[in-house]
Tab-separated table of C-alpha atoms in Angstrom:
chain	number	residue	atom	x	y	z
A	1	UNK	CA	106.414	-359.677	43.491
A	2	UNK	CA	109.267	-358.333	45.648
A	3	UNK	CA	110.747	-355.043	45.130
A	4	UNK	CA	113.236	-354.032	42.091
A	5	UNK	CA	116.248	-354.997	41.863
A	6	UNK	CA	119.015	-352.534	41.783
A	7	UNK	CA	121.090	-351.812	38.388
A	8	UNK	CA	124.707	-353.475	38.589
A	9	UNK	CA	126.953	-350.416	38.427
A	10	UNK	CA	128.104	-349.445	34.920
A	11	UNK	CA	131.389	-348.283	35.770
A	12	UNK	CA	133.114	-351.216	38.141
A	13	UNK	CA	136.422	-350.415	39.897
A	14	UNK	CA	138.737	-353.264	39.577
A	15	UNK	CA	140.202	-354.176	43.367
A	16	UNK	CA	144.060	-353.046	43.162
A	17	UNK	CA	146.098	-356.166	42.376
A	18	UNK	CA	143.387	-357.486	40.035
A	19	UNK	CA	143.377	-357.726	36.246
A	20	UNK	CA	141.214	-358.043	33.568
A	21	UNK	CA	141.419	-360.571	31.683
A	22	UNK	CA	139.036	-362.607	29.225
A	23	UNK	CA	138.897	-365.285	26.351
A	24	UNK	CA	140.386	-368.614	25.804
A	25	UNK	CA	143.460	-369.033	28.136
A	26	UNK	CA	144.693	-372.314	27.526
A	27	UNK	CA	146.451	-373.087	31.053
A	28	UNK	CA	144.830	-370.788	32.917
A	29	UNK	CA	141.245	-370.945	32.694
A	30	UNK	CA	139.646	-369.131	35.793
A	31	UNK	CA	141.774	-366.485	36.283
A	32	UNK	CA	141.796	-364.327	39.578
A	33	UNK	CA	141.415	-367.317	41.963
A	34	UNK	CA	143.417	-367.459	45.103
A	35	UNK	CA	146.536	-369.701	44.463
A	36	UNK	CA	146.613	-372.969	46.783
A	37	UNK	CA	148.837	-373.733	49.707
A	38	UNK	CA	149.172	-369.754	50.677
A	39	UNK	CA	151.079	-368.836	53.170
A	40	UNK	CA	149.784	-366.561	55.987
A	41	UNK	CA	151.806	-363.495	55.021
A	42	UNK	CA	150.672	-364.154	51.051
A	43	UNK	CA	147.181	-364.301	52.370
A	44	UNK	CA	147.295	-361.045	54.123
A	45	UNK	CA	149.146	-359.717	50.967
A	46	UNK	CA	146.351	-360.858	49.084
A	47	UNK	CA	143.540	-359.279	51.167
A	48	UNK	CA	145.066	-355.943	51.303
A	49	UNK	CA	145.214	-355.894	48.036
A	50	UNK	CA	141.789	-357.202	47.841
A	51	UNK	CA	140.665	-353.441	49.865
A	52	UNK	CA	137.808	-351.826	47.497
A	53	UNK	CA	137.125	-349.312	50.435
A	54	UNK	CA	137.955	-347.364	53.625
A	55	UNK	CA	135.908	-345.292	55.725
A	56	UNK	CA	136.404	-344.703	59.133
A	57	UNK	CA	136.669	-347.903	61.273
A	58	UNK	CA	135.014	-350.102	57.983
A	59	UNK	CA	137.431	-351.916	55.732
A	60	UNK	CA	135.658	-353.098	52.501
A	61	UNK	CA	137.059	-356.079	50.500
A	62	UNK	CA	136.522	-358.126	47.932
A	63	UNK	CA	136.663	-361.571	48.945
A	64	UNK	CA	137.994	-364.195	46.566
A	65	UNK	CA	136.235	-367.411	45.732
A	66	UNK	CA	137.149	-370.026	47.935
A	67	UNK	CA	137.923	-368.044	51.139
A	68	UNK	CA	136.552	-369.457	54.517
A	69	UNK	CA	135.649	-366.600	56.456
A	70	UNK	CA	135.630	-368.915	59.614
A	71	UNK	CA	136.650	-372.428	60.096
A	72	UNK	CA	138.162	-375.424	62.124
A	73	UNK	CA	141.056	-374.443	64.654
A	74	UNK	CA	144.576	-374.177	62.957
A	75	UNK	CA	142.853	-373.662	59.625
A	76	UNK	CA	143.840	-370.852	56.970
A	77	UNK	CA	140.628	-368.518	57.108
A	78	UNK	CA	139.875	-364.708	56.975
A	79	UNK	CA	138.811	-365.238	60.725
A	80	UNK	CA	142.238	-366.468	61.385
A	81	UNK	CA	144.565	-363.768	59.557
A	82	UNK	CA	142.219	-360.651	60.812
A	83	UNK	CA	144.957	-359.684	63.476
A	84	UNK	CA	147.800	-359.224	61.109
A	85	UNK	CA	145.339	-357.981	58.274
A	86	UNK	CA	144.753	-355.125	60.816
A	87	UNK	CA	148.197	-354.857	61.352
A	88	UNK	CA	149.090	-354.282	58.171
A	89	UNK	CA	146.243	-351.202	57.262
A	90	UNK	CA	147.889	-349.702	60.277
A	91	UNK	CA	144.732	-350.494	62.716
A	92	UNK	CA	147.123	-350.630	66.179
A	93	UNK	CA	144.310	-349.705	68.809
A	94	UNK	CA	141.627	-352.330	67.599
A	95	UNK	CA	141.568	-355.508	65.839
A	96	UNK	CA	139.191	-355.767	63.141
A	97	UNK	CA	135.863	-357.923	62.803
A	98	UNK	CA	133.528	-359.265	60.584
A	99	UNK	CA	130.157	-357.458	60.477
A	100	UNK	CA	128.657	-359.074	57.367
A	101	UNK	CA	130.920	-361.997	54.937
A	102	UNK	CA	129.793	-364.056	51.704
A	103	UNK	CA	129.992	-367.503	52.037
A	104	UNK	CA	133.014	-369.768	51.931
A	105	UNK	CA	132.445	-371.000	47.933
A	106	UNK	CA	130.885	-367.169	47.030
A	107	UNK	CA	133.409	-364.406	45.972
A	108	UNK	CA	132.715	-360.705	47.033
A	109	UNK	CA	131.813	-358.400	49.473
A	110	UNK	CA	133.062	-358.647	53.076
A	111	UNK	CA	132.463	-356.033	55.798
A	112	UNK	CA	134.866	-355.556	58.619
A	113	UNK	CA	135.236	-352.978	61.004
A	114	UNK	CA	137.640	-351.958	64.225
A	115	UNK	CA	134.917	-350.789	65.773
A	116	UNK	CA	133.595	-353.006	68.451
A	117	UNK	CA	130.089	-350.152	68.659
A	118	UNK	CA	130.010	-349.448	65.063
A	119	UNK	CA	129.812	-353.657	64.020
A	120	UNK	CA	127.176	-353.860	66.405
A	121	UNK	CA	124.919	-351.050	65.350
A	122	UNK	CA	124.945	-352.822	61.653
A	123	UNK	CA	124.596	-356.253	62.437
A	124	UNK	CA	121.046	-354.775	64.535
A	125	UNK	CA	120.872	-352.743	61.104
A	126	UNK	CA	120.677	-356.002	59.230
A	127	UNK	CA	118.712	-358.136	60.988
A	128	UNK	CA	116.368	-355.052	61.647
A	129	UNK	CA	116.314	-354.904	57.636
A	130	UNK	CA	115.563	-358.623	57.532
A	131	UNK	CA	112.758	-358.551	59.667
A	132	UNK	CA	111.263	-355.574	57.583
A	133	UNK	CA	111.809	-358.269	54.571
A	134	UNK	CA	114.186	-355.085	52.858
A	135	UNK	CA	116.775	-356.588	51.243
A	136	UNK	CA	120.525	-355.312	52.134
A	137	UNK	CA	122.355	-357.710	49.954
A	138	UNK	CA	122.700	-358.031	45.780
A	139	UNK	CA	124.615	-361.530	44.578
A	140	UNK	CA	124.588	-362.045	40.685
A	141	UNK	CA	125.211	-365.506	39.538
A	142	UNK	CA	125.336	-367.272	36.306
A	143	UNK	CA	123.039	-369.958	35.829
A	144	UNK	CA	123.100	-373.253	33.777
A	145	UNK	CA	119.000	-372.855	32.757
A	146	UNK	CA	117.336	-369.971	32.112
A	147	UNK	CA	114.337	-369.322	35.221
A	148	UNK	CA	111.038	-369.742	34.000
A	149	UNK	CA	110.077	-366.411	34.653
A	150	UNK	CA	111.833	-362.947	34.642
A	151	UNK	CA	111.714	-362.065	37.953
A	152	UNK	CA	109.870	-363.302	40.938
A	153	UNK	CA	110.369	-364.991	44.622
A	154	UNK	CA	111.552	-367.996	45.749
A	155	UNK	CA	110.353	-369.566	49.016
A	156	UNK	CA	111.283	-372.708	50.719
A	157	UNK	CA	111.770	-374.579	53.861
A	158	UNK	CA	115.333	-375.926	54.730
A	159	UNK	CA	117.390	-377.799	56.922
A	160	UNK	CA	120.748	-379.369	57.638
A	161	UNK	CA	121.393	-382.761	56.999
A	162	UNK	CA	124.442	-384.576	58.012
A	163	UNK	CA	124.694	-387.047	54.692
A	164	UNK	CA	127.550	-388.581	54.574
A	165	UNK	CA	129.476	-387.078	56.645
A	166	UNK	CA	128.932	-383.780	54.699
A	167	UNK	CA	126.481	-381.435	55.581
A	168	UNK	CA	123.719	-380.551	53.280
A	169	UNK	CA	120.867	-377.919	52.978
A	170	UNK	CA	117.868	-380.204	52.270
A	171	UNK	CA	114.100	-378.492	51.040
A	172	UNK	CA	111.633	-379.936	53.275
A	173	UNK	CA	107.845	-379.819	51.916
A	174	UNK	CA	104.786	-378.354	54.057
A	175	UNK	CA	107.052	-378.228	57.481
A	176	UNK	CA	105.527	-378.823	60.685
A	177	UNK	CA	105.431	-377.090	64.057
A	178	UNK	CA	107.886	-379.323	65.170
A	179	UNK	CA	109.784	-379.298	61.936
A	180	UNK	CA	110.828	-375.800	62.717
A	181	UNK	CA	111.164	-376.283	66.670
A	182	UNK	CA	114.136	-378.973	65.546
A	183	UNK	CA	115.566	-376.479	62.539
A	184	UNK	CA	113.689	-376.525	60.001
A	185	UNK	CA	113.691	-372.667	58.680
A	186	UNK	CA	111.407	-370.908	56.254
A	187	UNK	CA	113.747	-368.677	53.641
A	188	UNK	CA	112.906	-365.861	50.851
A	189	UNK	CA	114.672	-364.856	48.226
A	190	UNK	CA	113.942	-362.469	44.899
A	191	UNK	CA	115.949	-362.966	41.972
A	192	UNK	CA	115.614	-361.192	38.768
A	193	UNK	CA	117.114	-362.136	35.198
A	194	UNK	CA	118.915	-359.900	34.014
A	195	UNK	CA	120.681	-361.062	30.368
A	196	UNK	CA	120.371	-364.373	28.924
A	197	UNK	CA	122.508	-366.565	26.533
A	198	UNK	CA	123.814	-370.084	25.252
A	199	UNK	CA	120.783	-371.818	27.694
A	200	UNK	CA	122.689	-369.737	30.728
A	201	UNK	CA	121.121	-366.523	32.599
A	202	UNK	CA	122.843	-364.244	34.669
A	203	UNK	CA	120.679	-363.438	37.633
A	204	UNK	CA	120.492	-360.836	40.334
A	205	UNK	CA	119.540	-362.412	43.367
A	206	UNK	CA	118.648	-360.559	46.980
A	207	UNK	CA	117.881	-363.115	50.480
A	208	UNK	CA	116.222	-361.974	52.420
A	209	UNK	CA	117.219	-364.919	55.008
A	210	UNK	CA	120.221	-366.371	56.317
A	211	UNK	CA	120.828	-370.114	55.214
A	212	UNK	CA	123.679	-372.112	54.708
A	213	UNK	CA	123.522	-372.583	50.816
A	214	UNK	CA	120.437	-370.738	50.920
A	215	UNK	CA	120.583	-369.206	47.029
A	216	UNK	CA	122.240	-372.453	45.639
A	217	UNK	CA	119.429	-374.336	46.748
A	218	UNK	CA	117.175	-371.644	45.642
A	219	UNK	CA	118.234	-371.957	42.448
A	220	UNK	CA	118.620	-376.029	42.101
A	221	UNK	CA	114.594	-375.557	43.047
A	222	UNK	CA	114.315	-373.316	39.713
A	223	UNK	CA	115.583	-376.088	37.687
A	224	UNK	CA	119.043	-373.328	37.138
A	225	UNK	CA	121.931	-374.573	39.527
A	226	UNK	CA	124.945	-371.811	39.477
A	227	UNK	CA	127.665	-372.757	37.446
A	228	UNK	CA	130.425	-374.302	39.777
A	229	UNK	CA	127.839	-375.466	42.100
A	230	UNK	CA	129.463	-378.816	42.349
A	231	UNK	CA	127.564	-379.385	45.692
A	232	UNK	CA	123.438	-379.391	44.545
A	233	UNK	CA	123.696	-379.720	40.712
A	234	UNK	CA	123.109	-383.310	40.708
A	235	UNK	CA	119.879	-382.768	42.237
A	236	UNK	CA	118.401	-381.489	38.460
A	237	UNK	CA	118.033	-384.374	36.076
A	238	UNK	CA	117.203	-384.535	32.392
A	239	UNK	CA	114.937	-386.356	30.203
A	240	UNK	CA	114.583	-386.112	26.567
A	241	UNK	CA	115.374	-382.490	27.473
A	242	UNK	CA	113.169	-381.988	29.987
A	243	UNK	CA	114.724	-380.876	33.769
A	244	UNK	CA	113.127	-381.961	36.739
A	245	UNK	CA	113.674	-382.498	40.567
A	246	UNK	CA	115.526	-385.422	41.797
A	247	UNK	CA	114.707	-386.199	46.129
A	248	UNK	CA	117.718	-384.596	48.169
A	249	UNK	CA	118.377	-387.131	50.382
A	250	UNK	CA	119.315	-389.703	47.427
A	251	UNK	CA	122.048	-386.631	45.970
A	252	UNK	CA	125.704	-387.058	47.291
A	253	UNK	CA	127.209	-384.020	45.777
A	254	UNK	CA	129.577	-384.511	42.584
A	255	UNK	CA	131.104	-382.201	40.204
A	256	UNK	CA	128.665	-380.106	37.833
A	257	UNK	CA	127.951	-382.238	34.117
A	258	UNK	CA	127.557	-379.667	31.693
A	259	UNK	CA	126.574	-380.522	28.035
A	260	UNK	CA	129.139	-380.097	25.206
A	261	UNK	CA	127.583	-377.200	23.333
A	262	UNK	CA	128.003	-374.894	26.657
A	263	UNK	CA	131.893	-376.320	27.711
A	264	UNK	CA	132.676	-374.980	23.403
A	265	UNK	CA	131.366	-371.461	24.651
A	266	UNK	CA	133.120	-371.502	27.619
A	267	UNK	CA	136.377	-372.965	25.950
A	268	UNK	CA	136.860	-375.723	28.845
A	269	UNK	CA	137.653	-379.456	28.741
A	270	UNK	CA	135.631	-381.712	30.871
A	271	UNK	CA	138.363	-382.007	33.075
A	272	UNK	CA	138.731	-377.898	33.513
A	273	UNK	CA	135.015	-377.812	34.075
A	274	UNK	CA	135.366	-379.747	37.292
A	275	UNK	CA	137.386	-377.214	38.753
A	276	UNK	CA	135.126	-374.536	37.703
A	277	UNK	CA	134.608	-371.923	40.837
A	278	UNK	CA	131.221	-371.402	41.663
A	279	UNK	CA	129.645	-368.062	39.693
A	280	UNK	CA	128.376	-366.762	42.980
A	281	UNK	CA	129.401	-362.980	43.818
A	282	UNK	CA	128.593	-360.649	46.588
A	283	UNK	CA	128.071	-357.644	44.503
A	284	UNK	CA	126.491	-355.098	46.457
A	285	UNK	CA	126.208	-353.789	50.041
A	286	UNK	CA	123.684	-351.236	51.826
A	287	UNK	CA	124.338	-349.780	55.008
A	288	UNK	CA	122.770	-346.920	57.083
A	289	UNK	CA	123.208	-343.599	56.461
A	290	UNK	CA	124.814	-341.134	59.287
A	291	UNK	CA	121.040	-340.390	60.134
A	292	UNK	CA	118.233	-342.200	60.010
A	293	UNK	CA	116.274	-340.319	57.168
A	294	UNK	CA	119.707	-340.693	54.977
A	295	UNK	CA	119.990	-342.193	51.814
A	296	UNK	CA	121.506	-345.499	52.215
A	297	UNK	CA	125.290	-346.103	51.549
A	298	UNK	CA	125.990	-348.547	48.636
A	299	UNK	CA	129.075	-350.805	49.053
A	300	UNK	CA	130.549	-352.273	45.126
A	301	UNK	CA	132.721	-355.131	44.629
A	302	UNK	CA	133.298	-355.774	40.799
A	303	UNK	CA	133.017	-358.938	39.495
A	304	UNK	CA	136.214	-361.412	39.746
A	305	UNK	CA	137.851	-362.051	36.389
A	306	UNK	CA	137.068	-365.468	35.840
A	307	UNK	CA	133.167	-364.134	36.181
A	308	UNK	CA	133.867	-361.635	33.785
A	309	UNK	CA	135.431	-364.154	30.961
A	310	UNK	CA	132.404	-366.161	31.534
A	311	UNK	CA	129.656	-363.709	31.060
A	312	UNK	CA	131.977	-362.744	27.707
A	313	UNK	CA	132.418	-366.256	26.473
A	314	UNK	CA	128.613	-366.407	26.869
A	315	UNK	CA	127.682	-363.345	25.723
A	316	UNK	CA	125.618	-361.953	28.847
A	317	UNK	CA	126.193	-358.255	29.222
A	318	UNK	CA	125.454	-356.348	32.390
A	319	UNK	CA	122.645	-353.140	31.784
């Protein structure tokens, strides 16, 4: 059994520039996404306001959904706006860089700092913490399925697999030596359950590897996909009730199917429910203390709005 899971915070701080809101909404279904077709300046505008926390050379902020950290040249990512970001916090003498991001379709946390030393004595503090199998990182999701059991681990081999011209994260069973020589990587992560409701569990979940799509896939393998994973769902079928495992490599992704009684909760159409974002958040950070006997730091990003109007529509409550 790994080790227990932290509480989520009882008292969140909304990021400036963000409101609460929950319930039916008609039009606006998901609110606190990023709007498409920004503009570089609106993008800055939007991650300044997205700040949760300054100290020293670390910036804190709370990405949105949606967000490529890093991508193809020319494209609108947080890689590409960091100059002007740092710019704009006043951050003349150094440009800012990422020490430790959540993934492209995963809101929350992102660490950045101006401090060329300072980025490079966490990211050995990470992979130190890694190797020590401690986990640094806290993501809660919402589930479609409830996990068979409360709390646990979750191993698996994975690779990449170009299908389609997409590419994948693909379980492979009982790996070889030369399975992992070409790529194949072995990958841990604990989860814990933390409320359930309406066939849906929200989940705390802590890797303790780096894989692309690494709790996704974790989670397809428990039978649960995250709601808004419109990339692995398919890979769960269901009989008479019953979910099982469909093979990978036979799975081109498609949008998320989710059965009638769960789209009334969550006041969508079928058509809405295709664009919902994936329920995927970055919620809490650890980092070193000044000195090595210190208590760790703990970095909070509260949970984006549309999250929040989920877990309300389903009646999960955070302890």
């Amino acid at each position: 059994m790994g080790p227990v899971v932290p509480e989520f915070s009882r008292h969140q701080r909304q990021p400036r520039g963000s409101r609460q809101r929950s319930g039916p909404l008609g039009d606006q279904p998901f609110p606190g996404l990023l709007p498409k077709n920004l503009s570089r300046e609106e993008l800055v505008d939007a991650l300044r306001a997205a700040v949760v926390d300054r100290k020293g050379p670390l910036v804190t902020l709370n990405k949105p959904q949606g967000l490529p950290v890093t991508g193809k040249p020319g494209e609108l990512t947080l890689f590409s706006v960091l100059p002007e970001l740092s710019q704009s916090l006043g951050l003349r003498e150094q440009e800012l860089q990422v020490v430790r991001a959540s993934g492209k379709e995963s809101s929350g946390l992102v660490l950045l700092s101006s401090c060329p030393q300072t980025a490079s004595r966490l990211q050995k503090y990470f992979t130190h913490a890694r190797r020590a199998q401690r986990p640094t990182a806290t993501y809660c999701a919402v589930t479609d399925g409830i996990p068979a059991a409360s709390e646990g681990k979750i191993q698996a081999a994975l690779k990449l697999e170009h299908i389609d011209g997409v590419n994948l994260t693909v379980p492979v069973k009982a790996p070889s030596r030369k399975d992992i020589l070409e790529g194949v990587k072995k990958t841990l992560s604990h989860f814990r359950v933390v409320a359930t409701g309406s066939g849906c569990a929200l989940v705390q979940l802590q890797p303790l590897t780096v894989f692309s799509s690494q709790l996704q896939v974790h989670m397809v393998l428990q039978l649960c996909p995250v709601l808004g994973d419109h990339m692995y769902s398919a890979r769960v079928g269901t009989v008479l009730g019953q979910r099982f495992l469909l093979p990978a490599e036979n799975n081109k992704p498609q949008r998320q199917v989710l059965d009638e009684a769960l789209l009334r909760r969550l006041h969508l159409t079928p058509s809405q429910a295709a664009q919902l974002p994936l329920h995927l958040h970055l919620h809490r950070l650890l980092l070193p203390g000044t000195r090595a006997r210190d208590t760790p730091v703990e970095l909070l990003a509260p949970l984006p709005p549309y999250f929040s109007r989920t877990l309300q529509c389903l009646g999960l409550r955070l302890q």
